Short mmCIF file of C-alpha atoms in Angstrom, two decimals:
data_model
loop_
_atom_site.label_atom_id
_atom_site.label_comp_id
_atom_site.label_asym_id
_atom_site.label_seq_id
_atom_site.Cartn_x
_atom_site.Cartn_y
_atom_site.Cartn_z
CA MET E 3 -16.87 -19.70 -35.44
CA LYS E 4 -17.62 -15.95 -35.71
CA LYS E 5 -20.31 -16.42 -32.97
CA LEU E 6 -17.82 -18.09 -30.63
CA LEU E 7 -15.24 -15.33 -31.31
CA PHE E 8 -17.91 -12.70 -30.57
CA VAL E 9 -18.83 -14.41 -27.28
CA PHE E 10 -15.18 -14.67 -26.31
CA MET E 11 -14.55 -10.96 -27.02
CA ALA E 12 -17.70 -10.00 -25.06
CA LEU E 13 -16.40 -11.99 -22.12
CA ILE E 14 -12.99 -10.30 -22.19
CA ILE E 15 -14.62 -6.87 -22.37
CA SER E 16 -16.86 -7.74 -19.47
CA ILE E 17 -13.91 -8.88 -17.33
CA PHE E 18 -12.06 -5.63 -17.88
CA ALA E 19 -15.15 -3.54 -17.43
CA ASN E 20 -15.70 -5.08 -14.00
CA ALA E 21 -12.07 -4.84 -12.81
CA GLN E 22 -11.90 -3.22 -9.41
CA THR E 23 -9.78 -0.15 -9.20
CA GLU E 24 -9.43 2.36 -6.42
CA THR E 25 -8.64 6.08 -6.15
CA TYR E 26 -6.50 7.18 -3.20
CA PHE E 27 -6.43 10.80 -2.05
CA ILE E 28 -3.49 12.74 -0.54
CA ASP E 29 -3.89 16.16 1.00
CA TRP E 30 -0.92 18.10 -0.40
CA SER E 31 0.53 21.15 1.34
CA PHE E 32 3.29 22.13 3.76
CA GLY E 33 4.08 19.18 6.05
CA SER E 34 2.58 16.46 3.81
CA ASN E 35 5.01 13.64 4.33
CA PRO E 36 5.17 10.11 5.81
CA SER E 37 5.07 11.46 9.35
CA ALA E 38 1.81 13.33 8.89
CA THR E 39 -1.52 11.96 10.07
CA GLY E 40 -4.74 11.35 8.12
CA ASP E 41 -4.87 12.12 4.42
CA ALA E 42 -1.78 14.34 4.73
CA ASN E 43 0.29 11.21 5.21
CA SER E 44 1.94 10.95 1.78
CA ASN E 45 2.70 7.25 1.60
CA ARG E 46 0.27 4.80 -0.01
CA THR E 47 0.34 1.17 -0.99
CA ILE E 48 -1.89 0.52 -3.99
CA GLU E 49 -2.50 -2.01 -6.68
CA VAL E 50 -1.65 -1.84 -10.43
CA GLY E 51 -4.40 0.15 -12.12
CA ASP E 52 -5.19 2.28 -9.04
CA THR E 53 -5.11 6.07 -9.10
CA VAL E 54 -3.63 8.55 -6.67
CA THR E 55 -5.10 12.08 -6.52
CA TRP E 56 -3.28 14.83 -4.76
CA LEU E 57 -5.41 17.73 -3.39
CA TRP E 58 -3.88 21.17 -2.87
CA TYR E 59 -5.72 22.27 0.34
CA ALA E 60 -3.80 25.24 1.79
CA ASN E 61 -1.75 28.31 0.98
CA GLY E 62 1.46 27.98 -1.06
CA THR E 63 2.42 26.95 -4.57
CA HIS E 64 3.40 23.25 -4.93
CA ASN E 65 3.94 20.52 -7.45
CA VAL E 66 4.18 16.71 -7.43
CA VAL E 67 7.26 15.25 -9.15
CA SER E 68 8.57 11.72 -9.25
CA LYS E 69 12.17 11.22 -8.29
CA ALA E 70 14.69 9.95 -10.89
CA ASP E 71 14.75 6.37 -9.54
CA ALA E 72 10.93 5.99 -9.42
CA THR E 73 9.37 3.12 -11.39
CA GLU E 74 7.00 5.53 -13.21
CA SER E 75 7.54 9.09 -14.19
CA PHE E 76 4.88 11.70 -13.30
CA SER E 77 4.77 15.45 -12.68
CA SER E 78 2.33 18.24 -12.12
CA PRO E 79 2.74 22.00 -12.77
CA LEU E 80 3.26 24.35 -9.90
CA GLN E 81 -0.22 25.24 -8.67
CA GLY E 82 -2.13 26.58 -5.65
CA SER E 83 -4.90 25.82 -3.27
CA GLY E 84 -7.93 24.03 -4.77
CA SER E 85 -5.91 22.36 -7.52
CA THR E 86 -5.64 18.66 -8.07
CA PHE E 87 -3.33 16.19 -9.89
CA SER E 88 -3.96 12.53 -10.59
CA HIS E 89 -1.84 9.64 -11.87
CA THR E 90 -2.94 6.10 -12.58
CA PHE E 91 -0.13 3.61 -11.82
CA THR E 92 0.41 0.75 -14.23
CA GLN E 93 3.65 -0.91 -13.13
CA ILE E 94 4.65 -2.79 -9.97
CA GLY E 95 7.36 -0.87 -8.12
CA VAL E 96 8.20 1.95 -5.72
CA ASN E 97 7.75 5.55 -6.60
CA ASP E 98 9.32 8.24 -4.41
CA TYR E 99 8.11 11.75 -5.13
CA ILE E 100 8.58 15.34 -3.83
CA CYS E 101 7.34 18.89 -4.14
CA GLN E 102 10.37 20.49 -5.76
CA PRO E 103 10.17 23.90 -4.02
CA HIS E 104 9.69 22.18 -0.57
CA ALA E 105 11.47 18.83 -0.95
CA GLY E 106 12.61 18.87 2.67
CA SER E 107 9.01 18.82 4.08
CA MET E 108 6.81 17.56 1.21
CA PHE E 109 7.65 14.07 -0.03
CA GLY E 110 6.32 10.59 -0.06
CA THR E 111 6.26 7.09 -1.58
CA ILE E 112 3.63 5.34 -3.71
CA THR E 113 4.21 1.51 -3.55
CA VAL E 114 2.44 -0.37 -6.35
CA VAL E 115 1.84 -4.12 -5.94
CA ALA E 116 0.18 -6.75 -8.14
CA ASP E 117 -3.51 -6.48 -8.86
CA GLY E 118 -5.55 -8.45 -6.21
CA SER E 119 -2.78 -8.31 -3.63
CA LEU E 120 -4.61 -5.98 -1.28
CA ASN E 121 -7.79 -6.44 0.74
CA THR E 122 -7.95 -3.61 3.22
CA GLN E 123 -11.26 -4.16 4.88
CA ASP E 124 -10.56 -2.77 8.35
CA PHE E 125 -11.71 -4.46 11.50
CA SER E 126 -11.59 -3.15 15.06
CA LEU E 127 -9.18 -5.78 16.36
CA LEU E 128 -6.37 -4.26 14.27
CA GLU E 129 -7.05 -0.57 14.78
CA ASN E 130 -4.11 -0.35 17.24
CA LEU E 131 -1.77 -2.67 15.40
CA LYS E 132 1.87 -1.80 15.84
CA ILE E 133 4.83 -3.28 13.85
CA PHE E 134 8.26 -2.83 15.33
CA PRO E 135 11.06 -2.48 14.52
CA ASN E 136 10.23 -1.36 10.95
CA PRO E 137 12.65 -1.47 9.14
CA ALA E 138 13.47 -4.87 10.63
CA ARG E 139 16.37 -7.26 10.21
CA ASP E 140 16.15 -10.80 11.58
CA LYS E 141 12.80 -10.44 13.39
CA PHE E 142 9.92 -8.08 14.02
CA ASN E 143 7.13 -7.80 16.56
CA LEU E 144 3.39 -7.34 16.27
CA GLU E 145 1.42 -5.74 19.08
CA PHE E 146 -2.34 -5.84 18.74
CA GLY E 147 -3.31 -3.63 21.70
CA ILE E 148 -5.71 -6.09 23.36
CA ASN E 149 -5.18 -9.22 25.45
CA ASN E 150 -7.82 -11.67 24.20
CA PHE E 151 -8.81 -12.36 20.61
CA GLU E 152 -9.46 -15.17 18.10
CA SER E 153 -6.42 -16.58 16.41
CA LEU E 154 -4.99 -14.72 13.38
CA ASN E 155 -3.02 -15.75 10.35
CA VAL E 156 -0.11 -13.58 9.28
CA ASN E 157 1.37 -13.82 5.74
CA ILE E 158 4.26 -11.94 4.13
CA TYR E 159 4.22 -11.21 0.37
CA ASN E 160 6.79 -9.71 -1.99
CA LEU E 161 5.90 -6.95 -4.39
CA ILE E 162 4.79 -9.31 -7.13
CA GLY E 163 2.26 -11.02 -4.87
CA GLN E 164 4.20 -14.16 -3.96
CA LYS E 165 3.75 -15.46 -0.43
CA VAL E 166 7.18 -15.81 1.09
CA LYS E 167 6.42 -16.46 4.73
CA GLN E 168 3.31 -17.68 6.65
CA PHE E 169 2.46 -17.77 10.40
CA ASN E 170 -0.73 -19.48 11.45
CA LYS E 171 -3.00 -19.23 14.52
CA VAL E 172 -1.37 -16.22 16.10
CA GLN E 173 -2.96 -15.86 19.57
CA ASN E 174 -0.72 -13.70 21.73
CA ASN E 175 -1.01 -10.00 22.20
CA ASP E 176 2.65 -9.39 21.41
CA MET E 177 4.51 -11.81 19.17
CA THR E 178 7.93 -12.00 17.62
CA PHE E 179 8.28 -13.25 13.97
CA ASP E 180 11.44 -14.70 12.53
CA ILE E 181 12.34 -13.26 9.10
CA SER E 182 16.05 -14.09 9.11
CA ASN E 183 15.69 -16.10 5.83
CA LEU E 184 14.20 -13.23 3.86
CA ASP E 185 16.25 -10.94 1.65
CA ALA E 186 16.42 -7.15 2.22
CA GLY E 187 13.60 -5.26 0.55
CA LEU E 188 10.03 -4.05 0.80
CA TYR E 189 7.28 -6.58 1.66
CA LEU E 190 3.59 -6.60 2.42
CA LEU E 191 2.48 -7.95 5.77
CA LYS E 192 -1.13 -9.24 5.46
CA ILE E 193 -2.99 -10.13 8.67
CA TYR E 194 -6.21 -12.22 8.43
CA LYS E 195 -9.13 -12.63 10.78
CA GLY E 196 -11.88 -14.74 9.30
CA ASN E 197 -12.79 -13.20 5.89
CA ASN E 198 -11.25 -9.86 6.64
CA SER E 199 -7.66 -8.73 6.33
CA ILE E 200 -5.52 -5.65 6.68
CA THR E 201 -2.27 -5.01 4.87
CA LYS E 202 0.77 -3.13 6.16
CA ARG E 203 4.24 -2.41 4.74
CA LEU E 204 7.26 -4.15 6.16
CA ILE E 205 10.82 -3.13 5.30
CA ILE E 206 13.66 -5.61 5.84
CA ASP E 207 17.19 -4.17 6.03
#
């Protein structure tokens, strides 16, 4: 009995030791917000257990502070260029945050979804993917930027990883998707080609 218990505990430890987590980096300075490009874009969609690290990379004194309605609470001290701050997210939810001294230009959102929901292996077909309108209401459009490609599958998931809508064998360059039966909220749009996929955020008004 003790031997079986030992084997069971060793298996559990092994599973946790091999759990895949990611660290996401955000360049944090004046103009770091959802409109910025590259790593200065301050929005991220991550899984439970992933870590976000903010990197102070230019002049000025800034902090990172979660807003009152964020799912998790986190804050850094005011600090300057070369500093970092990290937070590991443990709960599914949406976390808006700001730099308190520069809240008008430095802000963002960390969206946390269920473990295993994301597979963000990029592939060239979707490099120019456009989703519009976003936020959407009864329908949205996908534009892939090329005219000929193999069929794709498009799934929509809620924040706890449940598939709420599925579209198979998408073959047109520009397609319209009916979402009139979905409630308002934040969703994940996952687009598959073969064994690869890319995940985007979709907001429904």
